[in-house]
Coordinates of C-alpha atoms in Angstrom, one line a residue:
M1434 CA 0.0 0.0 0.0
T1435 CA 1.3 3.4 -0.9
D1436 CA 0.8 6.4 1.2
N1437 CA -1.2 8.9 -0.8
V1438 CA 0.2 12.1 0.9
G1439 CA 0.9 14.8 -1.5
P1440 CA 3.0 18.0 -1.1
S1441 CA -0.1 20.0 -0.2
T1442 CA -1.0 17.6 2.6
W1443 CA 2.5 17.9 4.1
D1444 CA 2.4 21.6 3.7
R1445 CA -0.9 21.7 5.6
V1446 CA 0.5 19.4 8.4
C1447 CA 3.7 21.6 8.7
E1448 CA 1.6 24.8 8.8
E1449 CA -0.6 23.2 11.6
Q1450 CA 2.5 22.2 13.5
V1451 CA 4.0 25.7 13.1
E1452 CA 0.8 27.3 14.3
R1453 CA 0.6 25.0 17.3
L1454 CA 4.2 25.8 18.2
E1455 CA 3.6 29.5 17.8
L1456 CA 0.5 29.3 20.0
E1457 CA 2.4 27.4 22.7
R1458 CA 5.2 29.9 22.5
A1459 CA 2.8 32.8 22.8
T1460 CA 1.0 31.2 25.7
L1461 CA 4.3 30.5 27.5
S1462 CA 5.5 34.1 26.8
S1463 CA 2.2 35.5 28.2
I1464 CA 2.5 33.4 31.3
L1465 CA 6.1 34.5 31.9
D1466 CA 5.2 38.1 31.2
S1467 CA 2.4 37.9 33.8
M1468 CA 4.8 36.8 36.5
A1469 CA 5.3 39.2 39.5
D1470 CA 9.0 38.4 39.2
G1471 CA 11.5 39.5 36.6
L1472 CA 13.1 36.6 34.7
V1473 CA 16.2 36.5 32.5
L1474 CA 17.6 33.3 30.9
A1475 CA 21.1 32.7 29.4
D1476 CA 22.4 29.7 27.5
A1477 CA 25.5 27.6 28.4
D1478 CA 27.8 30.1 26.6
G1479 CA 26.5 33.0 28.7
H1480 CA 24.3 34.7 26.1
L1481 CA 20.8 36.0 26.7
I1482 CA 18.0 33.9 25.2
Y1483 CA 14.9 35.3 27.0
W1484 CA 13.7 38.0 29.4
N1485 CA 10.2 39.0 30.5
G1486 CA 8.6 42.4 30.6
R1487 CA 8.6 42.5 34.4
I1488 CA 12.4 43.3 34.3
A1489 CA 11.7 46.8 32.9
E1490 CA 8.9 47.4 35.4
L1491 CA 11.1 46.6 38.4
L1492 CA 14.0 48.7 37.2
G1493 CA 11.7 51.6 36.2
T1494 CA 13.1 51.7 32.7
S1495 CA 13.6 49.6 29.6
L1496 CA 17.0 48.0 29.1
P1497 CA 18.3 47.7 25.5
L1498 CA 18.4 43.9 25.7
H1499 CA 18.6 41.6 22.6
V1500 CA 18.9 37.9 22.1
G1501 CA 22.6 36.8 22.1
M1502 CA 23.7 39.7 24.4
P1503 CA 26.6 38.5 26.6
A1504 CA 25.7 38.1 30.2
A1505 CA 28.6 40.5 31.1
E1506 CA 26.9 43.2 29.1
F1507 CA 23.6 42.6 30.8
K1508 CA 25.3 42.8 34.2
H1509 CA 26.8 46.2 33.1
L1510 CA 23.4 47.5 32.2
L1511 CA 21.9 46.3 35.4
S1512 CA 24.8 47.9 37.4
Q1513 CA 23.6 51.3 36.4
H1514 CA 20.4 50.8 38.6
I1515 CA 22.1 49.3 41.7
A1516 CA 23.2 51.3 44.7
D1517 CA 26.3 49.2 45.3
P1518 CA 27.0 47.3 42.0
E1519 CA 30.4 45.9 42.8
Q1520 CA 29.2 44.2 46.0
G1521 CA 26.0 42.9 44.3
L1522 CA 26.9 42.0 40.7
N1523 CA 30.2 40.3 41.5
N1524 CA 28.1 37.5 43.0
L1525 CA 26.0 37.1 39.9
Q1526 CA 27.7 34.2 38.2
C1527 CA 26.5 31.5 35.8
S1528 CA 28.8 28.7 36.9
S1529 CA 27.2 25.8 38.8
D1530 CA 29.7 26.2 41.7
E1531 CA 28.7 29.8 42.2
L1532 CA 25.0 29.1 41.9
H1533 CA 25.1 26.5 44.6
R1534 CA 27.4 28.6 46.9
R1535 CA 25.3 31.8 46.8
P1536 CA 22.0 31.3 45.0
R1537 CA 20.4 34.5 46.5
L1538 CA 21.4 38.0 47.3
D1539 CA 19.7 41.4 47.7
L1540 CA 20.2 44.3 45.3
R1541 CA 19.2 47.8 46.2
I1542 CA 17.7 49.5 43.2
V1543 CA 18.0 53.3 43.0
G1544 CA 15.6 55.6 41.2
A1545 CA 12.3 57.5 41.7
R1546 CA 11.0 54.6 43.8
P1547 CA 13.9 52.8 45.6
L1548 CA 13.4 49.0 45.8
T1549 CA 15.1 46.0 47.3
L1550 CA 15.2 43.1 44.8
Q1551 CA 16.1 39.6 45.7
A1552 CA 18.2 38.1 43.0
M1553 CA 17.8 34.3 42.8
Q1554 CA 20.0 32.3 40.4
F1555 CA 19.3 28.8 39.2
P1556 CA 20.9 26.4 36.7
I1557 CA 19.1 25.0 33.6
H1558 CA 19.7 21.4 32.8
G1559 CA 18.8 19.3 29.8
P1560 CA 17.0 15.9 29.8
Q1561 CA 20.3 14.1 30.4
G1562 CA 21.5 16.6 33.0
E1563 CA 23.7 18.5 30.6
D1564 CA 24.3 22.2 31.2
W1565 CA 21.9 24.3 29.2
G1566 CA 22.6 27.6 30.9
C1567 CA 21.2 29.5 33.9
G1568 CA 18.4 31.8 34.9
L1569 CA 18.0 34.9 37.1
I1570 CA 14.8 35.8 39.0
L1571 CA 14.4 39.3 40.4
R1572 CA 11.8 39.5 43.1
D1573 CA 10.6 42.7 44.8
V1574 CA 11.2 42.2 48.6
T1575 CA 11.0 45.9 49.6
E1576 CA 8.1 45.5 52.0
Q1577 CA 9.5 42.3 53.4
R1578 CA 12.8 44.0 54.2
Q1579 CA 11.0 46.9 55.7
V1580 CA 9.2 44.5 58.0
D1581 CA 12.5 42.8 58.9
Q1582 CA 13.9 46.3 59.7
I1583 CA 10.9 47.0 61.9
R1584 CA 11.4 43.7 63.7
A1585 CA 15.0 44.5 64.3
S1586 CA 14.1 48.0 65.6
L1587 CA 11.5 46.5 67.8
L1588 CA 13.9 44.1 69.4
A1589 CA 16.5 46.8 69.9
A1590 CA 14.0 49.3 71.3
V1591 CA 12.3 46.8 73.6
S1592 CA 15.6 45.6 75.0
H1593 CA 16.7 49.1 75.7
E1594 CA 13.4 50.5 77.1
L1595 CA 12.5 47.5 79.2
R1596 CA 16.0 47.2 80.8
A1597 CA 15.7 50.5 82.7
P1598 CA 12.5 49.7 84.7
L1599 CA 13.5 46.1 85.2
S1600 CA 16.8 47.2 86.6
S1601 CA 15.2 49.6 89.0
I1602 CA 12.6 47.0 90.2
K1603 CA 15.3 44.4 90.6
G1604 CA 17.7 46.8 92.3
F1605 CA 15.3 48.2 94.9
A1606 CA 13.7 44.8 95.6
S1607 CA 17.2 43.3 96.2
T1608 CA 18.1 46.3 98.5
L1609 CA 14.9 45.8 100.6
L1610 CA 15.7 42.1 100.9
R1611 CA 19.3 42.5 102.1
P1612 CA 19.6 40.5 105.4
D1613 CA 22.3 42.7 106.8
V1614 CA 20.2 45.9 106.8
S1615 CA 17.1 46.9 108.7
W1616 CA 15.3 49.6 106.8
D1617 CA 13.0 52.0 108.6
V1618 CA 9.3 52.4 107.5
D1619 CA 9.9 55.6 105.6
K1620 CA 12.8 54.1 103.6
Q1621 CA 10.8 51.0 102.8
R1622 CA 7.9 53.1 101.6
E1623 CA 10.3 55.2 99.4
F1624 CA 11.7 52.0 97.8
L1625 CA 8.3 50.4 97.3
T1626 CA 7.0 53.6 95.7
I1627 CA 9.8 53.5 93.2
I1628 CA 9.1 49.8 92.5
D1629 CA 5.4 50.6 92.0
E1630 CA 6.1 53.5 89.7
E1631 CA 8.6 51.5 87.6
S1632 CA 6.1 48.6 87.4
D1633 CA 3.5 51.0 86.0
R1634 CA 6.1 52.2 83.5
L1635 CA 6.8 48.6 82.5
A1636 CA 3.2 47.8 82.1
G1637 CA 2.7 50.9 79.9
L1638 CA 5.5 49.8 77.6
V1639 CA 4.0 46.4 77.3
D1640 CA 0.5 47.9 76.6
E1641 CA 2.1 50.0 73.8
L1642 CA 3.5 46.9 72.2
L1643 CA 0.3 45.0 72.4
D1644 CA -1.8 47.9 71.1
T1645 CA 0.6 48.4 68.2
S1646 CA 0.5 44.7 67.4
R1647 CA -3.4 44.7 67.3
L1648 CA -3.5 47.8 65.1
V1649 CA -1.0 46.4 62.6
L1650 CA -2.8 43.0 62.4
G1651 CA -6.2 44.7 62.0
G1652 CA -7.9 43.0 65.0
F1653 CA -8.2 46.1 67.1
K1654 CA -11.8 47.0 68.1
I1655 CA -13.3 50.1 69.8
E1656 CA -16.4 50.3 72.0
P1657 CA -17.8 53.7 71.1
E1658 CA -20.3 55.7 73.1
V1659 CA -21.6 59.3 73.2
L1660 CA -18.7 61.3 74.6
D1661 CA -18.6 64.9 75.7
L1662 CA -15.0 66.0 75.1
A1663 CA -15.0 69.2 77.3
P1664 CA -14.7 67.4 80.7
L1665 CA -12.1 65.0 79.3
L1666 CA -10.0 67.9 78.0
E1667 CA -10.2 69.7 81.3
R1668 CA -9.1 66.6 83.2
I1669 CA -6.2 66.0 80.8
V1670 CA -4.9 69.6 81.2
A1671 CA -5.4 69.5 85.0
Q1672 CA -3.3 66.3 85.2
A1673 CA -0.6 67.8 83.0
R1674 CA -0.3 70.9 85.2
S1675 CA 0.2 68.6 88.2
Q1676 CA 2.7 66.3 86.6
A1677 CA 4.7 69.0 84.7
P1678 CA 4.7 72.2 86.8
Q1679 CA 7.7 73.4 84.8
H1680 CA 5.4 74.1 81.9
R1681 CA 2.5 76.5 81.3
F1682 CA -0.8 74.9 80.1
A1683 CA -3.8 76.5 78.4
L1684 CA -7.1 75.1 77.3
E1685 CA -9.2 76.8 74.6
I1686 CA -12.6 75.4 73.7
A1687 CA -14.5 77.2 70.9
G1688 CA -18.2 77.4 71.6
E1689 CA -20.2 74.5 73.0
P1690 CA -18.6 71.4 71.5
R1691 CA -21.0 68.7 70.3
P1692 CA -20.5 65.2 71.6
V1693 CA -18.6 62.7 69.5
W1694 CA -19.1 58.9 69.0
A1695 CA -16.0 57.5 70.5
E1696 CA -14.5 55.2 73.1
P1697 CA -13.5 57.4 76.1
R1698 CA -10.5 55.4 77.2
R1699 CA -8.9 55.4 73.7
I1700 CA -9.4 59.1 73.1
Q1701 CA -8.0 59.8 76.6
Q1702 CA -4.9 57.8 75.6
V1703 CA -4.5 59.8 72.4
L1704 CA -4.7 63.1 74.4
H1705 CA -2.3 61.8 77.0
N1706 CA 0.2 60.7 74.3
L1707 CA 0.0 64.1 72.5
V1708 CA 0.3 66.1 75.7
D1709 CA 3.2 63.9 77.0
N1710 CA 4.9 64.3 73.6
A1711 CA 4.6 68.1 73.9
I1712 CA 6.0 68.0 77.4
K1713 CA 8.9 65.8 76.3
Y1714 CA 10.0 68.0 73.4
S1715 CA 9.4 71.4 75.0
T1716 CA 11.9 73.4 77.0
P1717 CA 10.9 74.2 80.6
G1718 CA 8.8 77.3 80.8
G1719 CA 7.2 76.9 77.4
E1720 CA 3.5 77.0 76.9
I1721 CA 1.4 74.0 75.8
T1722 CA -2.0 74.8 74.5
V1723 CA -4.9 72.3 74.0
R1724 CA -7.6 73.5 71.7
C1725 CA -11.0 72.1 70.6
R1726 CA -13.0 73.6 67.8
P1727 CA -15.9 72.5 65.5
Q1728 CA -15.2 72.0 61.8
D1729 CA -18.1 70.8 59.6
D1730 CA -19.3 67.5 61.0
T1731 CA -16.2 66.9 63.1
L1732 CA -14.4 68.3 66.2
V1733 CA -10.8 69.1 65.8
I1734 CA -8.6 68.8 68.8
S1735 CA -5.0 70.1 68.7
V1736 CA -2.0 70.2 71.1
T1737 CA 0.5 73.0 70.4
D1738 CA 3.9 73.3 72.0
Q1739 CA 6.8 75.8 71.7
G1740 CA 9.5 73.1 71.3
E1741 CA 12.2 72.5 68.7
G1742 CA 9.8 71.7 65.9
I1743 CA 9.9 69.1 63.2
P1744 CA 11.6 69.5 59.8
Q1745 CA 9.2 69.3 56.8
E1746 CA 10.9 66.2 55.4
E1747 CA 10.3 64.3 58.7
Q1748 CA 6.6 65.2 59.2
S1749 CA 5.3 62.4 57.1
L1750 CA 7.4 59.9 59.1
V1751 CA 6.5 60.8 62.7
F1752 CA 3.5 58.5 62.8
E1753 CA 5.5 55.5 61.7
P1754 CA 6.4 52.8 64.2
F1755 CA 9.7 53.4 66.1
Y1756 CA 10.5 56.7 64.3
R1757 CA 12.4 58.9 66.7
G1758 CA 13.6 61.8 64.4
Q1759 CA 17.0 62.5 63.1
S1760 CA 18.1 65.2 65.6
P1761 CA 20.3 64.0 68.5
E1762 CA 17.9 65.5 71.0
R1763 CA 14.9 63.5 69.7
A1764 CA 16.9 60.3 69.3
Q1765 CA 18.0 60.4 73.0
K1766 CA 14.5 60.8 74.4
A1767 CA 13.1 57.8 76.3
G1768 CA 10.3 55.7 74.8
L1769 CA 9.7 53.1 72.1
G1770 CA 8.6 55.5 69.4
L1771 CA 5.1 54.0 69.3
G1772 CA 3.1 56.8 70.9
L1773 CA 2.2 58.6 67.7
T1774 CA 1.7 55.4 65.8
I1775 CA -0.9 54.3 68.4
C1776 CA -2.6 57.8 68.2
R1777 CA -2.9 57.4 64.5
G1778 CA -4.4 53.9 64.8
Y1779 CA -6.9 54.9 67.5
V1780 CA -8.0 58.1 65.6
E1781 CA -8.4 56.2 62.3
A1782 CA -10.3 53.4 64.0
H1783 CA -12.9 56.1 65.0
G1784 CA -13.2 57.3 61.4
G1785 CA -11.0 60.4 62.1
H1786 CA -7.8 61.8 60.8
I1787 CA -4.5 63.0 62.5
W1788 CA -1.8 65.3 61.2
V1789 CA 1.0 67.6 62.3
T1790 CA 2.1 71.1 61.3
S1791 CA 5.5 72.3 62.4
A1792 CA 8.7 74.1 61.5
P1793 CA 12.1 74.1 63.1
R1794 CA 12.4 76.3 66.2
Q1795 CA 8.7 77.2 65.9
G1796 CA 7.1 74.4 67.8
S1797 CA 4.6 71.8 66.6
T1798 CA 0.8 71.4 66.5
F1799 CA -0.6 67.9 66.5
S1800 CA -4.3 67.8 65.5
F1801 CA -6.9 65.1 65.1
S1802 CA -10.5 65.1 64.1
L1803 CA -13.4 63.0 65.3
P1804 CA -16.9 62.7 63.8
V1805 CA -19.6 64.4 65.9
Y1806 CA -22.4 62.2 67.2
Q1807 CA -25.2 61.9 64.7
P1808 CA -28.0 59.5 66.0
R1809 CA -29.5 58.8 62.6
A1810 CA -26.3 58.7 60.6
A1811 CA -24.1 55.7 59.9
R1812 CA -21.6 55.3 62.6
P1813 CA -17.9 55.0 61.9
P1814 CA -16.6 51.4 61.8
A1815 CA -15.9 50.0 65.3
E1816 CA -13.0 47.9 64.1
A1817 CA -9.6 49.0 62.8
T1818 CA -8.7 47.7 59.4
G1819 CA -5.0 47.3 59.9
N1820 CA -4.1 50.5 58.1
V1821 CA -1.2 51.2 60.5
D1822 CA 2.0 50.3 58.5
A1823 CA 4.9 48.0 60.0

């Protein structure tokens, strides 16, 4: 029997095979271009054979790549976008030994939006294990590295801040327990008072950490009620006068403030944090003014000090966790750097907004708004949504 397959039939079969291969190639290319990671492939001779579109997106610009480009030339183009090219690119090798020794490294990308990319190298092997080349994956790990930095800052800050009250508690407790000394009642009371105060300080630090954790994870809830702010503001200012007699305090309430829909304990803590912050960064004798005024359907509460002020470039950072400012005076102040972060989380959980206006040597004003109580209107959400960044 003779196969009756003419040239036209073979042409048609070949065309179908070519179309199928082109479709498979287009499908694979679409999949690779849809990856969140950048991908570059090189053959065994060290020449580029493929790259996806995500490479240009990560670097913020298109690289003049072409098939057959030597890997060394690609590394040179990449180096123009890396903060420390010598340290990073010297470790990008296509040899199997280098790939197994150091398969991953971080590259800091400079540009309008600085990024940290994790470079992951891998070998490409054929069906029989032969060397077909190597690949490079570039993954955006900027947020992950920021979280790592926050964790490191947390450990350092917690270790430093918890050590002081713990040392005081341990020191005075050990002193009281000395068997070779009989302390009189007044001295015992003095030592126990210090232990009690340091225990409160320690509990406050732990509460800050727990509250920040809840805000970041989005599980923080408020229990709002109708709240008249005037008595609360008067109480806060009276306590501040008693605790910081070296400062002058003023309270200004415009008109008859309408009640707000808020949890008293949380708003009280916001006010405490803002007033304590003003005391901490003000010179003795300076005036600290607490104001309350209506604005549309909100009440705006502000705390103004006459301290050193905050540079414009730092004002967007002061509500971030653990941020202490760049000036030596601010960096040396006690605390975890979480007070303003907690303020932002509490205020936003109530449907409000918090901000700062300041200038160097002209003091600072921290303000926040709260929606007024409206019985027939939709209430602000009673659960934070995790919008406090870490």
